[in-house]
Amino acid sequence: MLKKEKEQLQQEAKDWSTSHAELSEQIKSFEKSQKDLQVALSYKDDTNKALTNYITQLNRLQCESESEDQSTDESDELTNGEVAGDRNEKIKDQIKQMMDVSRV
């Protein structure tokens, strides 16, 4: 009876050892997943900050453009078309740069 109980306890010990090994592997897998998610979250945070910065810059450009439109006479813009063109080109170039950076 003691031998039978001993064999039963040894079998239980082997089963627990197997379960422990499987759970250890799962823990390692979950820890790796957690690290990957933290990296992805950090990347998303950086992207979010960059996009917020771009939106702020676009709003600033829009405000500057509106204030320049109000401060310059329409007659000056008509006689010297380069003034409006230069400003528009500057805005377009800045928008293109921001789009290039956001793609990267």
Short mmCIF file of N, CA and C in Angstrom, two decimals:
data_model
loop_
_atom_site.label_atom_id
_atom_site.label_comp_id
_atom_site.label_asym_id
_atom_site.label_seq_id
_atom_site.Cartn_x
_atom_site.Cartn_y
_atom_site.Cartn_z
N MET A 1 0.83 -1.19 0.00
CA MET A 1 0.00 0.00 0.00
C MET A 1 0.87 1.26 0.00
N LEU A 2 1.97 1.23 0.77
CA LEU A 2 2.87 2.38 0.78
C LEU A 2 3.58 2.55 -0.56
N LYS A 3 3.95 1.41 -1.19
CA LYS A 3 4.58 1.49 -2.51
C LYS A 3 3.63 2.09 -3.52
N LYS A 4 2.38 1.68 -3.45
CA LYS A 4 1.37 2.20 -4.38
C LYS A 4 1.19 3.71 -4.16
N GLU A 5 1.14 4.13 -2.91
CA GLU A 5 0.99 5.54 -2.58
C GLU A 5 2.23 6.33 -3.02
N LYS A 6 3.40 5.69 -2.85
CA LYS A 6 4.64 6.34 -3.27
C LYS A 6 4.64 6.56 -4.78
N GLU A 7 4.24 5.54 -5.54
CA GLU A 7 4.19 5.65 -7.01
C GLU A 7 3.19 6.73 -7.42
N GLN A 8 2.06 6.75 -6.71
CA GLN A 8 1.03 7.75 -7.01
C GLN A 8 1.58 9.17 -6.75
N LEU A 9 2.28 9.35 -5.67
CA LEU A 9 2.85 10.66 -5.35
C LEU A 9 3.95 11.05 -6.33
N GLN A 10 4.74 10.07 -6.76
CA GLN A 10 5.77 10.35 -7.77
C GLN A 10 5.12 10.77 -9.09
N GLN A 11 4.03 10.10 -9.45
CA GLN A 11 3.32 10.46 -10.69
C GLN A 11 2.75 11.87 -10.57
N GLU A 12 2.21 12.20 -9.41
CA GLU A 12 1.68 13.55 -9.17
C GLU A 12 2.80 14.58 -9.28
N ALA A 13 3.96 14.25 -8.73
CA ALA A 13 5.11 15.16 -8.79
C ALA A 13 5.53 15.39 -10.24
N LYS A 14 5.53 14.33 -11.05
CA LYS A 14 5.87 14.48 -12.48
C LYS A 14 4.83 15.36 -13.18
N ASP A 15 3.56 15.13 -12.87
CA ASP A 15 2.49 15.94 -13.48
C ASP A 15 2.63 17.42 -13.10
N TRP A 16 2.93 17.66 -11.81
CA TRP A 16 3.12 19.04 -11.37
C TRP A 16 4.34 19.66 -12.04
N SER A 17 5.38 18.87 -12.22
CA SER A 17 6.58 19.37 -12.88
C SER A 17 6.29 19.75 -14.33
N THR A 18 5.52 18.90 -15.00
CA THR A 18 5.13 19.18 -16.39
C THR A 18 4.27 20.45 -16.44
N SER A 19 3.30 20.55 -15.52
CA SER A 19 2.45 21.74 -15.49
C SER A 19 3.28 22.99 -15.21
N HIS A 20 4.23 22.87 -14.32
CA HIS A 20 5.10 24.01 -13.99
C HIS A 20 5.89 24.45 -15.21
N ALA A 21 6.43 23.49 -15.96
CA ALA A 21 7.21 23.82 -17.16
C ALA A 21 6.34 24.52 -18.20
N GLU A 22 5.12 24.01 -18.40
CA GLU A 22 4.20 24.62 -19.36
C GLU A 22 3.83 26.04 -18.94
N LEU A 23 3.54 26.21 -17.68
CA LEU A 23 3.18 27.54 -17.19
C LEU A 23 4.37 28.51 -17.27
N SER A 24 5.57 28.02 -17.04
CA SER A 24 6.75 28.87 -17.17
C SER A 24 6.92 29.35 -18.61
N GLU A 25 6.67 28.46 -19.57
CA GLU A 25 6.74 28.84 -20.98
C GLU A 25 5.68 29.89 -21.31
N GLN A 26 4.48 29.71 -20.78
CA GLN A 26 3.43 30.68 -21.03
C GLN A 26 3.79 32.04 -20.43
N ILE A 27 4.38 32.02 -19.25
CA ILE A 27 4.79 33.28 -18.61
C ILE A 27 5.81 33.99 -19.48
N LYS A 28 6.79 33.25 -19.99
CA LYS A 28 7.81 33.84 -20.86
C LYS A 28 7.16 34.43 -22.12
N SER A 29 6.22 33.70 -22.68
CA SER A 29 5.52 34.18 -23.88
C SER A 29 4.74 35.46 -23.58
N PHE A 30 4.05 35.48 -22.45
CA PHE A 30 3.28 36.67 -22.07
C PHE A 30 4.19 37.86 -21.79
N GLU A 31 5.33 37.62 -21.18
CA GLU A 31 6.28 38.71 -20.91
C GLU A 31 6.81 39.29 -22.22
N LYS A 32 7.10 38.42 -23.20
CA LYS A 32 7.56 38.90 -24.50
C LYS A 32 6.47 39.72 -25.18
N SER A 33 5.24 39.22 -25.11
CA SER A 33 4.11 39.96 -25.70
C SER A 33 3.95 41.32 -25.03
N GLN A 34 4.12 41.36 -23.72
CA GLN A 34 3.99 42.61 -22.99
C GLN A 34 5.06 43.60 -23.44
N LYS A 35 6.29 43.13 -23.61
CA LYS A 35 7.37 44.01 -24.06
C LYS A 35 7.07 44.52 -25.46
N ASP A 36 6.59 43.64 -26.34
CA ASP A 36 6.25 44.05 -27.71
C ASP A 36 5.14 45.10 -27.69
N LEU A 37 4.15 44.90 -26.84
CA LEU A 37 3.06 45.87 -26.74
C LEU A 37 3.54 47.21 -26.19
N GLN A 38 4.48 47.17 -25.25
CA GLN A 38 5.01 48.41 -24.70
C GLN A 38 5.78 49.18 -25.78
N VAL A 39 6.53 48.47 -26.61
CA VAL A 39 7.25 49.12 -27.70
C VAL A 39 6.26 49.73 -28.68
N ALA A 40 5.23 48.96 -29.03
CA ALA A 40 4.21 49.46 -29.96
C ALA A 40 3.49 50.68 -29.38
N LEU A 41 3.19 50.64 -28.09
CA LEU A 41 2.53 51.77 -27.45
C LEU A 41 3.43 53.00 -27.47
N SER A 42 4.69 52.80 -27.21
CA SER A 42 5.64 53.92 -27.24
C SER A 42 5.70 54.52 -28.64
N TYR A 43 5.74 53.66 -29.65
CA TYR A 43 5.76 54.13 -31.04
C TYR A 43 4.49 54.92 -31.35
N LYS A 44 3.34 54.41 -30.91
CA LYS A 44 2.07 55.10 -31.16
C LYS A 44 2.04 56.45 -30.44
N ASP A 45 2.58 56.50 -29.23
CA ASP A 45 2.63 57.76 -28.49
C ASP A 45 3.49 58.78 -29.23
N ASP A 46 4.64 58.33 -29.73
CA ASP A 46 5.52 59.22 -30.48
C ASP A 46 4.83 59.73 -31.74
N THR A 47 4.14 58.82 -32.44
CA THR A 47 3.41 59.20 -33.65
C THR A 47 2.31 60.20 -33.31
N ASN A 48 1.62 59.95 -32.23
CA ASN A 48 0.55 60.85 -31.81
C ASN A 48 1.08 62.24 -31.49
N LYS A 49 2.22 62.30 -30.80
CA LYS A 49 2.84 63.58 -30.48
C LYS A 49 3.26 64.31 -31.75
N ALA A 50 3.84 63.57 -32.70
CA ALA A 50 4.27 64.18 -33.95
C ALA A 50 3.08 64.74 -34.72
N LEU A 51 2.01 63.97 -34.80
CA LEU A 51 0.82 64.44 -35.52
C LEU A 51 0.20 65.65 -34.83
N THR A 52 0.20 65.65 -33.52
CA THR A 52 -0.30 66.81 -32.78
C THR A 52 0.55 68.04 -33.10
N ASN A 53 1.85 67.84 -33.16
CA ASN A 53 2.76 68.92 -33.51
C ASN A 53 2.47 69.43 -34.93
N TYR A 54 2.23 68.52 -35.87
CA TYR A 54 1.93 68.92 -37.25
C TYR A 54 0.62 69.70 -37.33
N ILE A 55 -0.37 69.26 -36.59
CA ILE A 55 -1.65 69.96 -36.60
C ILE A 55 -1.47 71.37 -36.03
N THR A 56 -0.68 71.48 -34.98
CA THR A 56 -0.41 72.79 -34.38
C THR A 56 0.30 73.69 -35.39
N GLN A 57 1.27 73.13 -36.09
CA GLN A 57 1.99 73.91 -37.10
C GLN A 57 1.07 74.34 -38.22
N LEU A 58 0.19 73.43 -38.67
CA LEU A 58 -0.75 73.79 -39.73
C LEU A 58 -1.70 74.89 -39.27
N ASN A 59 -2.17 74.79 -38.03
CA ASN A 59 -3.04 75.85 -37.50
C ASN A 59 -2.30 77.18 -37.42
N ARG A 60 -1.03 77.12 -37.02
CA ARG A 60 -0.22 78.34 -36.95
C ARG A 60 -0.05 78.93 -38.35
N LEU A 61 0.23 78.07 -39.33
CA LEU A 61 0.38 78.55 -40.70
C LEU A 61 -0.92 79.17 -41.20
N GLN A 62 -2.02 78.55 -40.87
CA GLN A 62 -3.31 79.09 -41.30
C GLN A 62 -3.55 80.46 -40.66
N CYS A 63 -3.25 80.58 -39.38
CA CYS A 63 -3.43 81.86 -38.70
C CYS A 63 -2.52 82.93 -39.29
N GLU A 64 -1.27 82.54 -39.57
CA GLU A 64 -0.33 83.48 -40.19
C GLU A 64 -0.82 83.91 -41.56
N SER A 65 -1.33 82.94 -42.31
CA SER A 65 -1.83 83.24 -43.65
C SER A 65 -3.02 84.19 -43.58
N GLU A 66 -3.92 83.93 -42.64
CA GLU A 66 -5.09 84.81 -42.50
C GLU A 66 -4.68 86.20 -42.06
N SER A 67 -3.71 86.30 -41.15
CA SER A 67 -3.29 87.61 -40.68
C SER A 67 -2.56 88.37 -41.79
N GLU A 68 -1.78 87.65 -42.61
CA GLU A 68 -1.10 88.30 -43.73
C GLU A 68 -2.11 88.76 -44.77
N ASP A 69 -3.15 87.94 -44.98
CA ASP A 69 -4.19 88.32 -45.94
C ASP A 69 -4.90 89.60 -45.48
N GLN A 70 -5.11 89.74 -44.19
CA GLN A 70 -5.79 90.92 -43.68
C GLN A 70 -4.88 92.14 -43.69
N SER A 71 -3.58 91.92 -43.50
CA SER A 71 -2.66 93.06 -43.41
C SER A 71 -2.23 93.59 -44.77
N THR A 72 -2.28 92.78 -45.81
CA THR A 72 -1.86 93.25 -47.13
C THR A 72 -3.07 93.69 -47.92
N ASP A 73 -2.87 94.72 -48.71
CA ASP A 73 -3.96 95.20 -49.57
C ASP A 73 -4.11 94.27 -50.76
N GLU A 74 -5.35 94.18 -51.25
CA GLU A 74 -5.59 93.34 -52.43
C GLU A 74 -4.90 93.94 -53.64
N SER A 75 -4.79 95.25 -53.69
CA SER A 75 -4.14 95.89 -54.84
C SER A 75 -2.66 95.52 -54.89
N ASP A 76 -1.99 95.42 -53.75
CA ASP A 76 -0.59 95.01 -53.72
C ASP A 76 -0.43 93.59 -54.23
N GLU A 77 -1.35 92.72 -53.86
CA GLU A 77 -1.26 91.34 -54.30
C GLU A 77 -1.50 91.24 -55.80
N LEU A 78 -2.39 92.05 -56.32
CA LEU A 78 -2.69 91.98 -57.74
C LEU A 78 -1.54 92.55 -58.57
N THR A 79 -0.93 93.64 -58.13
CA THR A 79 0.16 94.22 -58.90
C THR A 79 1.44 93.40 -58.77
N ASN A 80 1.63 92.74 -57.63
CA ASN A 80 2.82 91.93 -57.42
C ASN A 80 2.36 90.51 -57.07
N GLY A 81 2.09 89.69 -58.07
CA GLY A 81 1.57 88.33 -57.87
C GLY A 81 2.53 87.43 -57.13
N GLU A 82 3.81 87.78 -57.12
CA GLU A 82 4.80 86.93 -56.46
C GLU A 82 4.62 86.91 -54.95
N VAL A 83 4.08 87.95 -54.39
CA VAL A 83 3.90 88.01 -52.94
C VAL A 83 2.97 86.90 -52.50
N ALA A 84 1.81 86.80 -53.14
CA ALA A 84 0.87 85.75 -52.79
C ALA A 84 1.44 84.38 -53.14
N GLY A 85 2.10 84.29 -54.28
CA GLY A 85 2.67 83.02 -54.71
C GLY A 85 3.75 82.52 -53.77
N ASP A 86 4.62 83.42 -53.31
CA ASP A 86 5.69 83.02 -52.40
C ASP A 86 5.12 82.49 -51.09
N ARG A 87 4.14 83.17 -50.58
CA ARG A 87 3.55 82.75 -49.32
C ARG A 87 2.87 81.39 -49.48
N ASN A 88 2.13 81.25 -50.58
CA ASN A 88 1.46 79.97 -50.83
C ASN A 88 2.47 78.85 -51.04
N GLU A 89 3.56 79.14 -51.74
CA GLU A 89 4.60 78.13 -51.95
C GLU A 89 5.26 77.75 -50.63
N LYS A 90 5.47 78.74 -49.78
CA LYS A 90 6.07 78.46 -48.47
C LYS A 90 5.18 77.52 -47.66
N ILE A 91 3.89 77.81 -47.66
CA ILE A 91 2.94 76.96 -46.94
C ILE A 91 2.91 75.57 -47.54
N LYS A 92 2.87 75.48 -48.87
CA LYS A 92 2.85 74.17 -49.53
C LYS A 92 4.11 73.38 -49.22
N ASP A 93 5.25 74.06 -49.24
CA ASP A 93 6.51 73.37 -48.93
C ASP A 93 6.52 72.84 -47.51
N GLN A 94 6.04 73.64 -46.56
CA GLN A 94 6.00 73.19 -45.17
C GLN A 94 5.05 72.01 -44.99
N ILE A 95 3.93 72.05 -45.68
CA ILE A 95 2.98 70.94 -45.61
C ILE A 95 3.60 69.68 -46.21
N LYS A 96 4.29 69.83 -47.33
CA LYS A 96 4.95 68.67 -47.95
C LYS A 96 6.01 68.08 -47.02
N GLN A 97 6.78 68.95 -46.36
CA GLN A 97 7.80 68.47 -45.42
C GLN A 97 7.16 67.70 -44.27
N MET A 98 6.06 68.23 -43.74
CA MET A 98 5.40 67.55 -42.64
C MET A 98 4.84 66.20 -43.09
N MET A 99 4.31 66.14 -44.32
CA MET A 99 3.78 64.88 -44.83
C MET A 99 4.91 63.87 -45.03
N ASP A 100 6.06 64.35 -45.53
CA ASP A 100 7.21 63.45 -45.72
C ASP A 100 7.67 62.88 -44.39
N VAL A 101 7.75 63.73 -43.39
CA VAL A 101 8.18 63.27 -42.06
C VAL A 101 7.17 62.30 -41.48
N SER A 102 5.88 62.57 -41.68
CA SER A 102 4.86 61.68 -41.11
C SER A 102 4.90 60.31 -41.79
N ARG A 103 5.25 60.26 -43.07
CA ARG A 103 5.38 58.96 -43.75
C ARG A 103 6.55 58.17 -43.20
N VAL A 104 7.66 58.88 -42.91
CA VAL A 104 8.84 58.22 -42.36
C VAL A 104 8.53 57.69 -40.99
#
